Structure formats: C-alpha cells, structure tokens
Amino acid sequence: MKLIKLTAISAAVLASTAALAAEPVVVVDDNKAVAYEAEPVAVAYEAEPAYAYNADAGVVRNTTGAVVGGTKTFFQTAINPAAVSAEVGTLGYGANIAWGLNENTELQAGWAGGDVAELFGGDFDANDVNYDVDSDFSNPYLGVQLRPTGNWFTMGAGIIVPDNDIDVTANPEGGFYKINDTKYDAESVGALQGTVEHRNKLAPYATIGFRPNITNNFGLFGEIGAAYMGKTDATVTASNTSGGPIFIQDGKGDRVEVAGETAQGVANMAAQELEDKDYLEWMPIVKVGATYRF
C-alpha cells in the first residue's frame, strides 16, 4: 500500500514539473501581477558522432592544394619576369628577359644581332690577305645567370643558336694577293669576295661579370666570356671570269704568267686559307648594358 502511495506522489510531482515548464508562472508583487516564463529543467545535448572528419587534415585535399598552388606559382613566375635588360657587345645589339628561380639564380632568354663588324675594326687578316668584313648577326640565346656570392659578381652559361652572315672582300696589297706565299696579280684575278659561316648550329657559352644595382629598380652590367662557334666553311669567288691568263710576281719582282692557273683556282686557295684561319672559332663575348628590375 505504501509503495502505491509513493508511486502516485512521484507521478504527481513529475506532472507538476512538466506543467510548470509548459505554462508561465504568475507572481503577485505589490498588487501587480507579473508573468514569467519558466525555463525548462531538462537540457538536451546533441551527441557527438563516434568519428568527425577534419577537413583541414584531409590528405587528398591538402595534396591537391599543393599541386595547384605549385602550378600557380610557376605560372605567375612565367608571366612576371624578374628583370629586362638592353645590351650591346660582340654578339650584337639586343635585349633579354630574366626570370628569378631563387635569390641567386635567374633564367635568361635573349637575342643579340645586327651589323657588328665595326666592333672588330671592320677587317681581319687571314695569313697574308687582309679582308674587309660586313656582317649580319642573329644570336638568340638561353642561359642561366648566377650570383654565387650573393652580391654583384655573376657567372653565366647557356646556349646560343647562331645564324651569323659574314661577308668578306679581299684587299690587294701593292696590286697583289699573297696566297700560299705566292703573290697573284690582282688585275688578272679580279676582286675576291666571299662568305664565312660557322658550322655549329648550337654554341655553348660561358661568362663572368658584374651587375651592380644603382637604385631599387635600375642597374648596370658588364660581361666577358666566349662562345664556341666551331670551325668555319668559307666560299670565295673571283670576279674575273673571262678565263684569261693569271700572273704572279716572281722573286725578281717580274710579272710572270702561271700556266694552267685560273682566277677561281686562286679564289679557292683563298677560301682554304680562311677555313684554316678558323675565323672566330671561339667567339669572344664582351657586352655591357642596363637592367630594369620589377
């Protein structure tokens, strides 16, 4: 009987509590009635799942982000060069663009060319024959510029793709061309003109230099070095095509006819001397210029 009473009392208390939670409580204070909404006694908590995925720790997502980020960085580097430069030197007049690979390394792409014969004095000697030179250079190149000590001192290396036209005209001395120790009469041979072309289609080069900065954006540079252009092929023609006799100057200074010799035969001997000379087999690189850094 006592158990039934206790059960009834407990049920009544629970019902009263639920009613208080559901309905407002009226409090009379100084003849004023104020209604307060009761807060529910019971608080519900949402259970945490046994496993929660952390998006920041996702291996696939982070790896993909790194790949995309790396590609973006490369793309930004490609379209945003570190510097542009203008130059003049033995390779010609030109310019280059540089991309910074790190603090001490730049990748350079450039071109230099034009008529630079005057930079060599406009003439040269092949054995005993002096030649006037007219040139048309085209030297696109790709290389790496290093600052090994992190200051103005630089070292460079790369590849040139040479396409250089070198035209030559022989200058007779005293009315004679001295070829293979023989003085051929210039009047009987005619004018000797030809071309010289390097055999290498790719020419490796190396330089050392300096690149001081004048301001935050502007700087100057100078470089010296060499490019291996390889041996040369020469072609020389004689203007006298009449087939007339060829004369030489003998040891007594007399003008003597050479039997069986032709003007083109003399020109061919001159071409052989040009090839043996290996004119600019090692092309000297001397250049100066100015740089604008972004």
PDB file of C-alpha atoms in Angstrom:
ATOM      1  CA  MET A   1       0.000   0.000   0.000  1.00  0.00           C
ATOM      2  CA  LYS A   2       2.866   2.353   0.856  1.00  0.00           C
ATOM      3  CA  LEU A   3       4.503   1.540  -2.467  1.00  0.00           C
ATOM      4  CA  ILE A   4       1.367   2.541  -4.367  1.00  0.00           C
ATOM      5  CA  LYS A   5       1.210   5.874  -2.487  1.00  0.00           C
ATOM      6  CA  LEU A   6       4.862   6.681  -3.181  1.00  0.00           C
ATOM      7  CA  THR A   7       4.377   5.916  -6.849  1.00  0.00           C
ATOM      8  CA  ALA A   8       1.343   8.181  -7.036  1.00  0.00           C
ATOM      9  CA  ILE A   9       3.147  11.025  -5.279  1.00  0.00           C
ATOM     10  CA  SER A  10       6.149  10.749  -7.650  1.00  0.00           C
ATOM     11  CA  ALA A  11       3.891  10.832 -10.690  1.00  0.00           C
ATOM     12  CA  ALA A  12       2.140  13.909  -9.339  1.00  0.00           C
ATOM     13  CA  VAL A  13       5.443  15.719  -8.771  1.00  0.00           C
ATOM     14  CA  LEU A  14       6.611  14.942 -12.299  1.00  0.00           C
ATOM     15  CA  ALA A  15       3.324  16.102 -13.779  1.00  0.00           C
ATOM     16  CA  SER A  16       3.502  19.355 -11.775  1.00  0.00           C
ATOM     17  CA  THR A  17       7.059  19.965 -13.009  1.00  0.00           C
ATOM     18  CA  ALA A  18       6.033  19.432 -16.611  1.00  0.00           C
ATOM     19  CA  ALA A  19       3.120  21.787 -16.176  1.00  0.00           C
ATOM     20  CA  LEU A  20       5.366  24.482 -14.713  1.00  0.00           C
ATOM     21  CA  ALA A  21       7.768  24.099 -17.652  1.00  0.00           C
ATOM     22  CA  ALA A  22       4.938  24.383 -20.166  1.00  0.00           C
ATOM     23  CA  GLU A  23       2.949  27.220 -18.609  1.00  0.00           C
ATOM     24  CA  PRO A  24       4.005  30.669 -17.351  1.00  0.00           C
ATOM     25  CA  VAL A  25       4.226  31.272 -13.605  1.00  0.00           C
ATOM     26  CA  VAL A  26       2.225  34.214 -12.189  1.00  0.00           C
ATOM     27  CA  VAL A  27       3.792  36.125  -9.313  1.00  0.00           C
ATOM     28  CA  VAL A  28       1.820  38.777  -7.357  1.00  0.00           C
ATOM     29  CA  ASP A  29       4.010  41.571  -6.013  1.00  0.00           C
ATOM     30  CA  ASP A  30       2.527  44.742  -4.513  1.00  0.00           C
ATOM     31  CA  ASN A  31      -0.807  44.067  -6.152  1.00  0.00           C
ATOM     32  CA  LYS A  32       0.825  43.729  -9.581  1.00  0.00           C
ATOM     33  CA  ALA A  33       0.723  40.543 -11.435  1.00  0.00           C
ATOM     34  CA  VAL A  34       3.843  39.683 -13.485  1.00  0.00           C
ATOM     35  CA  ALA A  35       4.088  36.613 -15.664  1.00  0.00           C
ATOM     36  CA  TYR A  36       7.453  34.859 -16.045  1.00  0.00           C
ATOM     37  CA  GLU A  37       8.079  32.062 -18.487  1.00  0.00           C
ATOM     38  CA  ALA A  38       9.786  29.247 -16.754  1.00  0.00           C
ATOM     39  CA  GLU A  39      12.952  27.771 -18.208  1.00  0.00           C
ATOM     40  CA  PRO A  40      12.739  24.096 -18.927  1.00  0.00           C
ATOM     41  CA  VAL A  41      14.511  21.984 -16.383  1.00  0.00           C
ATOM     42  CA  ALA A  42      15.727  19.347 -18.750  1.00  0.00           C
ATOM     43  CA  VAL A  43      18.590  20.250 -21.176  1.00  0.00           C
ATOM     44  CA  ALA A  44      19.162  18.145 -24.256  1.00  0.00           C
ATOM     45  CA  TYR A  45      22.709  17.592 -25.528  1.00  0.00           C
ATOM     46  CA  GLU A  46      23.468  16.505 -29.065  1.00  0.00           C
ATOM     47  CA  ALA A  47      25.654  13.513 -29.012  1.00  0.00           C
ATOM     48  CA  GLU A  48      28.985  13.751 -30.850  1.00  0.00           C
ATOM     49  CA  PRO A  49      29.424  11.170 -33.609  1.00  0.00           C
ATOM     50  CA  ALA A  50      31.930   8.469 -32.973  1.00  0.00           C
ATOM     51  CA  TYR A  51      34.102   9.882 -35.874  1.00  0.00           C
ATOM     52  CA  ALA A  52      34.340  13.524 -37.066  1.00  0.00           C
ATOM     53  CA  TYR A  53      36.200  14.290 -40.381  1.00  0.00           C
ATOM     54  CA  ASN A  54      38.671  17.149 -40.075  1.00  0.00           C
ATOM     55  CA  ALA A  55      38.705  18.913 -43.452  1.00  0.00           C
ATOM     56  CA  ASP A  56      41.974  20.667 -42.666  1.00  0.00           C
ATOM     57  CA  ALA A  57      43.685  17.326 -42.209  1.00  0.00           C
ATOM     58  CA  GLY A  58      42.398  15.789 -45.426  1.00  0.00           C
ATOM     59  CA  VAL A  59      45.357  14.276 -47.193  1.00  0.00           C
ATOM     60  CA  VAL A  60      43.840  14.358 -50.666  1.00  0.00           C
ATOM     61  CA  ARG A  61      42.597  17.934 -50.319  1.00  0.00           C
ATOM     62  CA  ASN A  62      45.915  19.220 -48.984  1.00  0.00           C
ATOM     63  CA  THR A  63      47.929  17.405 -51.660  1.00  0.00           C
ATOM     64  CA  THR A  64      45.706  18.776 -54.408  1.00  0.00           C
ATOM     65  CA  GLY A  65      46.100  22.252 -52.986  1.00  0.00           C
ATOM     66  CA  ALA A  66      49.870  21.913 -53.004  1.00  0.00           C
ATOM     67  CA  VAL A  67      49.879  20.812 -56.631  1.00  0.00           C
ATOM     68  CA  VAL A  68      47.542  23.605 -57.708  1.00  0.00           C
ATOM     69  CA  GLY A  69      49.494  26.107 -55.649  1.00  0.00           C
ATOM     70  CA  GLY A  70      52.785  24.978 -57.210  1.00  0.00           C
ATOM     71  CA  THR A  71      51.356  25.281 -60.722  1.00  0.00           C
ATOM     72  CA  LYS A  72      50.035  28.725 -59.939  1.00  0.00           C
ATOM     73  CA  THR A  73      53.410  29.831 -58.634  1.00  0.00           C
ATOM     74  CA  PHE A  74      55.141  28.577 -61.785  1.00  0.00           C
ATOM     75  CA  PHE A  75      52.554  30.334 -63.959  1.00  0.00           C
ATOM     76  CA  GLN A  76      52.971  33.581 -62.051  1.00  0.00           C
ATOM     77  CA  THR A  77      56.741  33.287 -62.400  1.00  0.00           C
ATOM     78  CA  ALA A  78      56.461  32.723 -66.151  1.00  0.00           C
ATOM     79  CA  ILE A  79      54.273  35.771 -66.802  1.00  0.00           C
ATOM     80  CA  ASN A  80      56.032  38.013 -64.286  1.00  0.00           C
ATOM     81  CA  PRO A  81      59.741  38.283 -65.188  1.00  0.00           C
ATOM     82  CA  ALA A  82      62.248  39.495 -62.645  1.00  0.00           C
ATOM     83  CA  ALA A  83      64.037  41.909 -64.997  1.00  0.00           C
ATOM     84  CA  VAL A  84      64.532  43.130 -68.555  1.00  0.00           C
ATOM     85  CA  SER A  85      67.874  44.274 -69.965  1.00  0.00           C
ATOM     86  CA  ALA A  86      69.259  46.062 -73.022  1.00  0.00           C
ATOM     87  CA  GLU A  87      72.758  45.157 -74.208  1.00  0.00           C
ATOM     88  CA  VAL A  88      75.422  45.866 -76.797  1.00  0.00           C
ATOM     89  CA  GLY A  89      78.513  43.795 -77.470  1.00  0.00           C
ATOM     90  CA  THR A  90      80.358  41.439 -79.762  1.00  0.00           C
ATOM     91  CA  LEU A  91      77.222  39.348 -80.320  1.00  0.00           C
ATOM     92  CA  GLY A  92      75.345  42.446 -81.450  1.00  0.00           C
ATOM     93  CA  TYR A  93      72.731  44.812 -80.131  1.00  0.00           C
ATOM     94  CA  GLY A  94      69.892  43.204 -78.227  1.00  0.00           C
ATOM     95  CA  ALA A  95      67.864  42.575 -75.112  1.00  0.00           C
ATOM     96  CA  ASN A  96      66.950  39.806 -72.710  1.00  0.00           C
ATOM     97  CA  ILE A  97      64.277  38.857 -70.185  1.00  0.00           C
ATOM     98  CA  ALA A  98      65.165  37.199 -66.878  1.00  0.00           C
ATOM     99  CA  TRP A  99      63.042  35.095 -64.536  1.00  0.00           C
ATOM    100  CA  GLY A 100      64.131  34.653 -60.927  1.00  0.00           C
ATOM    101  CA  LEU A 101      64.378  30.980 -59.928  1.00  0.00           C
ATOM    102  CA  ASN A 102      65.632  31.868 -56.448  1.00  0.00           C
ATOM    103  CA  GLU A 103      67.543  34.680 -54.765  1.00  0.00           C
ATOM    104  CA  ASN A 104      70.806  33.899 -56.566  1.00  0.00           C
ATOM    105  CA  THR A 105      69.680  32.327 -59.856  1.00  0.00           C
ATOM    106  CA  GLU A 106      67.969  33.755 -62.933  1.00  0.00           C
ATOM    107  CA  LEU A 107      66.922  32.134 -66.185  1.00  0.00           C
ATOM    108  CA  GLN A 108      67.623  34.384 -69.190  1.00  0.00           C
ATOM    109  CA  ALA A 109      66.243  34.392 -72.713  1.00  0.00           C
ATOM    110  CA  GLY A 110      67.530  36.977 -75.167  1.00  0.00           C
ATOM    111  CA  TRP A 111      68.627  37.963 -78.639  1.00  0.00           C
ATOM    112  CA  ALA A 112      71.580  39.944 -79.973  1.00  0.00           C
ATOM    113  CA  GLY A 113      72.457  40.733 -83.562  1.00  0.00           C
ATOM    114  CA  GLY A 114      72.857  43.280 -86.311  1.00  0.00           C
ATOM    115  CA  ASP A 115      75.930  44.556 -88.115  1.00  0.00           C
ATOM    116  CA  VAL A 116      78.699  44.391 -85.540  1.00  0.00           C
ATOM    117  CA  ALA A 117      81.707  44.199 -87.865  1.00  0.00           C
ATOM    118  CA  GLU A 118      82.907  47.618 -86.741  1.00  0.00           C
ATOM    119  CA  LEU A 119      83.277  46.245 -83.216  1.00  0.00           C
ATOM    120  CA  PHE A 120      86.124  44.116 -84.599  1.00  0.00           C
ATOM    121  CA  GLY A 121      87.635  47.030 -86.516  1.00  0.00           C
ATOM    122  CA  GLY A 122      85.828  46.177 -89.760  1.00  0.00           C
ATOM    123  CA  ASP A 123      88.598  43.942 -91.116  1.00  0.00           C
ATOM    124  CA  PHE A 124      90.863  40.999 -90.276  1.00  0.00           C
ATOM    125  CA  ASP A 125      93.850  39.146 -91.703  1.00  0.00           C
ATOM    126  CA  ALA A 126      93.873  35.546 -92.918  1.00  0.00           C
ATOM    127  CA  ASN A 127      97.531  34.730 -93.318  1.00  0.00           C
ATOM    128  CA  ASP A 128      98.809  37.459 -95.665  1.00  0.00           C
ATOM    129  CA  VAL A 129      95.480  38.658 -97.054  1.00  0.00           C
ATOM    130  CA  ASN A 130      93.522  41.466 -95.433  1.00  0.00           C
ATOM    131  CA  TYR A 131      89.713  41.266 -95.668  1.00  0.00           C
ATOM    132  CA  ASP A 132      87.041  43.885 -95.152  1.00  0.00           C
ATOM    133  CA  VAL A 133      84.096  42.443 -93.207  1.00  0.00           C
ATOM    134  CA  ASP A 134      80.388  43.096 -93.453  1.00  0.00           C
ATOM    135  CA  SER A 135      78.240  41.135 -91.003  1.00  0.00           C
ATOM    136  CA  ASP A 136      74.615  40.449 -90.185  1.00  0.00           C
ATOM    137  CA  PHE A 137      74.370  38.643 -86.854  1.00  0.00           C
ATOM    138  CA  SER A 138      71.425  36.882 -85.258  1.00  0.00           C
ATOM    139  CA  ASN A 139      72.148  35.224 -81.909  1.00  0.00           C
ATOM    140  CA  PRO A 140      69.138  34.095 -79.853  1.00  0.00           C
ATOM    141  CA  TYR A 141      70.268  32.558 -76.576  1.00  0.00           C
ATOM    142  CA  LEU A 142      69.035  30.847 -73.429  1.00  0.00           C
ATOM    143  CA  GLY A 143      71.099  30.735 -70.281  1.00  0.00           C
ATOM    144  CA  VAL A 144      71.387  30.853 -66.512  1.00  0.00           C
ATOM    145  CA  GLN A 145      72.820  33.799 -64.588  1.00  0.00           C
ATOM    146  CA  LEU A 146      74.229  33.019 -61.135  1.00  0.00           C
ATOM    147  CA  ARG A 147      75.277  35.195 -58.203  1.00  0.00           C
ATOM    148  CA  PRO A 148      77.439  32.624 -56.381  1.00  0.00           C
ATOM    149  CA  THR A 149      78.467  35.027 -53.612  1.00  0.00           C
ATOM    150  CA  GLY A 150      75.101  36.781 -53.388  1.00  0.00           C
ATOM    151  CA  ASN A 151      76.490  40.176 -54.454  1.00  0.00           C
ATOM    152  CA  TRP A 152      77.263  41.963 -57.736  1.00  0.00           C
ATOM    153  CA  PHE A 153      79.619  39.223 -59.078  1.00  0.00           C
ATOM    154  CA  THR A 154      77.935  36.978 -61.675  1.00  0.00           C
ATOM    155  CA  MET A 155      78.636  33.824 -63.657  1.00  0.00           C
ATOM    156  CA  GLY A 156      76.662  32.824 -66.729  1.00  0.00           C
ATOM    157  CA  ALA A 157      76.347  29.813 -69.003  1.00  0.00           C
ATOM    158  CA  GLY A 158      73.994  28.738 -71.739  1.00  0.00           C
ATOM    159  CA  ILE A 159      73.395  28.007 -75.408  1.00  0.00           C
ATOM    160  CA  ILE A 160      73.404  30.318 -78.443  1.00  0.00           C
ATOM    161  CA  VAL A 161      71.625  29.439 -81.676  1.00  0.00           C
ATOM    162  CA  PRO A 162      73.858  31.375 -84.128  1.00  0.00           C
ATOM    163  CA  ASP A 163      72.734  32.486 -87.564  1.00  0.00           C
ATOM    164  CA  ASN A 164      75.536  34.878 -88.496  1.00  0.00           C
ATOM    165  CA  ASP A 165      76.275  36.043 -92.030  1.00  0.00           C
ATOM    166  CA  ILE A 166      79.881  37.202 -92.516  1.00  0.00           C
ATOM    167  CA  ASP A 167      80.764  38.674 -95.911  1.00  0.00           C
ATOM    168  CA  VAL A 168      84.413  39.312 -96.790  1.00  0.00           C
ATOM    169  CA  THR A 169      86.231  41.233 -99.525  1.00  0.00           C
ATOM    170  CA  ALA A 170      89.963  40.810-100.040  1.00  0.00           C
ATOM    171  CA  ASN A 171      92.181  43.877-100.167  1.00  0.00           C
ATOM    172  CA  PRO A 172      95.162  43.567-102.560  1.00  0.00           C
ATOM    173  CA  GLU A 173      98.453  44.869-101.258  1.00  0.00           C
ATOM    174  CA  GLY A 174     100.613  46.617-103.818  1.00  0.00           C
ATOM    175  CA  GLY A 175      98.376  45.200-106.566  1.00  0.00           C
ATOM    176  CA  PHE A 176      98.812  41.563-105.434  1.00  0.00           C
ATOM    177  CA  TYR A 177      97.074  38.942-103.275  1.00  0.00           C
ATOM    178  CA  LYS A 178      99.652  36.953-101.306  1.00  0.00           C
ATOM    179  CA  ILE A 179      98.182  33.437-101.039  1.00  0.00           C
ATOM    180  CA  ASN A 180     100.238  30.384-100.086  1.00  0.00           C
ATOM    181  CA  ASP A 181     103.333  32.609-100.149  1.00  0.00           C
ATOM    182  CA  THR A 182     102.695  33.487-103.805  1.00  0.00           C
ATOM    183  CA  LYS A 183     101.812  36.993-104.995  1.00  0.00           C
ATOM    184  CA  TYR A 184      98.962  36.777-107.515  1.00  0.00           C
ATOM    185  CA  ASP A 185      98.325  39.769-109.702  1.00  0.00           C
ATOM    186  CA  ALA A 186      95.039  41.328-108.541  1.00  0.00           C
ATOM    187  CA  GLU A 187      94.218  42.672-112.002  1.00  0.00           C
ATOM    188  CA  SER A 188      94.355  39.237-113.623  1.00  0.00           C
ATOM    189  CA  VAL A 189      92.425  37.572-110.771  1.00  0.00           C
ATOM    190  CA  GLY A 190      89.827  40.258-110.206  1.00  0.00           C
ATOM    191  CA  ALA A 191      88.075  41.054-106.927  1.00  0.00           C
ATOM    192  CA  LEU A 192      87.946  38.246-104.365  1.00  0.00           C
ATOM    193  CA  GLN A 193      84.703  38.193-102.402  1.00  0.00           C
ATOM    194  CA  GLY A 194      83.156  35.522-100.231  1.00  0.00           C
ATOM    195  CA  THR A 195      81.293  34.388 -97.136  1.00  0.00           C
ATOM    196  CA  VAL A 196      82.327  32.731 -93.911  1.00  0.00           C
ATOM    197  CA  GLU A 197      79.882  30.616 -91.908  1.00  0.00           C
ATOM    198  CA  HIS A 198      80.308  28.784 -88.618  1.00  0.00           C
ATOM    199  CA  ARG A 199      79.435  25.087 -88.632  1.00  0.00           C
ATOM    200  CA  ASN A 200      77.934  24.882 -85.138  1.00  0.00           C
ATOM    201  CA  LYS A 201      74.157  25.198 -85.018  1.00  0.00           C
ATOM    202  CA  LEU A 202      74.303  25.341 -81.220  1.00  0.00           C
ATOM    203  CA  ALA A 203      77.110  27.208 -79.483  1.00  0.00           C
ATOM    204  CA  PRO A 204      77.735  26.796 -75.737  1.00  0.00           C
ATOM    205  CA  TYR A 205      78.964  29.894 -73.926  1.00  0.00           C
ATOM    206  CA  ALA A 206      80.251  30.942 -70.519  1.00  0.00           C
ATOM    207  CA  THR A 207      80.755  34.403 -68.996  1.00  0.00           C
ATOM    208  CA  ILE A 208      81.728  36.189 -65.825  1.00  0.00           C
ATOM    209  CA  GLY A 209      80.678  39.710 -64.985  1.00  0.00           C
ATOM    210  CA  PHE A 210      79.285  42.236 -62.565  1.00  0.00           C
ATOM    211  CA  ARG A 211      75.734  43.567 -62.010  1.00  0.00           C
ATOM    212  CA  PRO A 212      75.652  46.429 -59.512  1.00  0.00           C
ATOM    213  CA  ASN A 213      72.286  47.968 -58.642  1.00  0.00           C
ATOM    214  CA  ILE A 214      72.086  51.748 -58.985  1.00  0.00           C
ATOM    215  CA  THR A 215      68.582  52.063 -57.480  1.00  0.00           C
ATOM    216  CA  ASN A 216      65.951  49.597 -56.332  1.00  0.00           C
ATOM    217  CA  ASN A 217      64.876  49.117 -59.945  1.00  0.00           C
ATOM    218  CA  PHE A 218      67.779  50.136 -62.180  1.00  0.00           C
ATOM    219  CA  GLY A 219      71.193  48.557 -62.555  1.00  0.00           C
ATOM    220  CA  LEU A 220      74.143  48.191 -64.926  1.00  0.00           C
ATOM    221  CA  PHE A 221      76.080  45.140 -66.015  1.00  0.00           C
ATOM    222  CA  GLY A 222      79.166  44.057 -67.903  1.00  0.00           C
ATOM    223  CA  GLU A 223      80.240  40.567 -69.001  1.00  0.00           C
ATOM    224  CA  ILE A 224      83.194  38.908 -70.678  1.00  0.00           C
ATOM    225  CA  GLY A 225      83.491  35.348 -71.925  1.00  0.00           C
ATOM    226  CA  ALA A 226      83.422  33.233 -75.062  1.00  0.00           C
ATOM    227  CA  ALA A 227      81.160  31.040 -77.183  1.00  0.00           C
ATOM    228  CA  TYR A 228      82.408  28.032 -79.106  1.00  0.00           C
ATOM    229  CA  MET A 229      81.093  28.617 -82.630  1.00  0.00           C
ATOM    230  CA  GLY A 230      83.123  25.803 -84.187  1.00  0.00           C
ATOM    231  CA  LYS A 231      85.137  25.678 -87.378  1.00  0.00           C
ATOM    232  CA  THR A 232      84.118  27.647 -90.436  1.00  0.00           C
ATOM    233  CA  ASP A 233      83.094  26.987 -94.005  1.00  0.00           C
ATOM    234  CA  ALA A 234      84.294  29.620 -96.476  1.00  0.00           C
ATOM    235  CA  THR A 235      83.310  30.344-100.053  1.00  0.00           C
ATOM    236  CA  VAL A 236      85.261  32.812-102.218  1.00  0.00           C
ATOM    237  CA  THR A 237      84.664  33.784-105.833  1.00  0.00           C
ATOM    238  CA  ALA A 238      86.807  35.768-108.273  1.00  0.00           C
ATOM    239  CA  SER A 239      85.230  38.484-110.395  1.00  0.00           C
ATOM    240  CA  ASN A 240      87.424  37.734-113.439  1.00  0.00           C
ATOM    241  CA  THR A 241      85.517  35.020-115.248  1.00  0.00           C
ATOM    242  CA  SER A 242      86.982  35.709-118.691  1.00  0.00           C
ATOM    243  CA  GLY A 243      89.373  32.768-118.470  1.00  0.00           C
ATOM    244  CA  GLY A 244      92.370  34.968-119.239  1.00  0.00           C
ATOM    245  CA  PRO A 245      95.891  34.174-118.018  1.00  0.00           C
ATOM    246  CA  ILE A 246      96.858  34.567-114.362  1.00  0.00           C
ATOM    247  CA  PHE A 247     100.055  36.364-113.480  1.00  0.00           C
ATOM    248  CA  ILE A 248     102.235  36.277-110.397  1.00  0.00           C
ATOM    249  CA  GLN A 249     105.193  38.268-109.174  1.00  0.00           C
ATOM    250  CA  ASP A 250     108.352  36.226-109.130  1.00  0.00           C
ATOM    251  CA  GLY A 251     111.301  36.567-106.791  1.00  0.00           C
ATOM    252  CA  LYS A 252     112.833  39.223-109.027  1.00  0.00           C
ATOM    253  CA  GLY A 253     109.669  41.330-108.958  1.00  0.00           C
ATOM    254  CA  ASP A 254     108.753  40.490-112.536  1.00  0.00           C
ATOM    255  CA  ARG A 255     105.178  39.775-113.625  1.00  0.00           C
ATOM    256  CA  VAL A 256     105.083  36.179-114.866  1.00  0.00           C
ATOM    257  CA  GLU A 257     102.199  34.148-116.306  1.00  0.00           C
ATOM    258  CA  VAL A 258     101.251  30.931-114.491  1.00  0.00           C
ATOM    259  CA  ALA A 259     100.319  28.180-116.911  1.00  0.00           C
ATOM    260  CA  GLY A 260      97.058  26.338-116.164  1.00  0.00           C
ATOM    261  CA  GLU A 261      96.009  28.593-113.290  1.00  0.00           C
ATOM    262  CA  THR A 262      92.564  30.223-113.219  1.00  0.00           C
ATOM    263  CA  ALA A 263      91.075  33.099-111.251  1.00  0.00           C
ATOM    264  CA  GLN A 264      88.646  30.748-109.490  1.00  0.00           C
ATOM    265  CA  GLY A 265      91.543  28.468-108.614  1.00  0.00           C
ATOM    266  CA  VAL A 266      93.160  31.389-106.800  1.00  0.00           C
ATOM    267  CA  ALA A 267      89.806  32.133-105.085  1.00  0.00           C
ATOM    268  CA  ASN A 268      89.566  28.532-103.896  1.00  0.00           C
ATOM    269  CA  MET A 269      93.012  28.774-102.333  1.00  0.00           C
ATOM    270  CA  ALA A 270      91.944  31.955-100.563  1.00  0.00           C
ATOM    271  CA  ALA A 271      88.838  30.159 -99.216  1.00  0.00           C
ATOM    272  CA  GLN A 272      91.020  27.356 -97.855  1.00  0.00           C
ATOM    273  CA  GLU A 273      93.170  29.873 -96.021  1.00  0.00           C
ATOM    274  CA  LEU A 274      90.036  31.391 -94.480  1.00  0.00           C
ATOM    275  CA  GLU A 275      88.919  27.989 -93.205  1.00  0.00           C
ATOM    276  CA  ASP A 276      92.370  27.249 -91.841  1.00  0.00           C
ATOM    277  CA  LYS A 277      92.273  30.575 -90.054  1.00  0.00           C
ATOM    278  CA  ASP A 278      89.145  29.404 -88.157  1.00  0.00           C
ATOM    279  CA  TYR A 279      87.927  32.960 -88.020  1.00  0.00           C
ATOM    280  CA  LEU A 280      86.204  33.426 -84.671  1.00  0.00           C
ATOM    281  CA  GLU A 281      86.073  29.710 -83.840  1.00  0.00           C
ATOM    282  CA  TRP A 282      85.944  30.927 -80.259  1.00  0.00           C
ATOM    283  CA  MET A 283      83.672  33.947 -80.461  1.00  0.00           C
ATOM    284  CA  PRO A 284      84.658  36.478 -77.787  1.00  0.00           C
ATOM    285  CA  ILE A 285      81.770  37.797 -75.709  1.00  0.00           C
ATOM    286  CA  VAL A 286      82.143  41.313 -74.413  1.00  0.00           C
ATOM    287  CA  LYS A 287      78.975  43.214 -73.591  1.00  0.00           C
ATOM    288  CA  VAL A 288      77.609  45.979 -71.401  1.00  0.00           C
ATOM    289  CA  GLY A 289      74.064  47.052 -70.704  1.00  0.00           C
ATOM    290  CA  ALA A 290      71.394  48.306 -68.339  1.00  0.00           C
ATOM    291  CA  THR A 291      68.745  46.388 -66.375  1.00  0.00           C
ATOM    292  CA  TYR A 292      65.309  47.292 -65.038  1.00  0.00           C
ATOM    293  CA  ARG A 293      64.058  45.088 -62.204  1.00  0.00           C
ATOM    294  CA  PHE A 294      60.398  44.707 -61.361  1.00  0.00           C
TER     295      PHE A 294
END
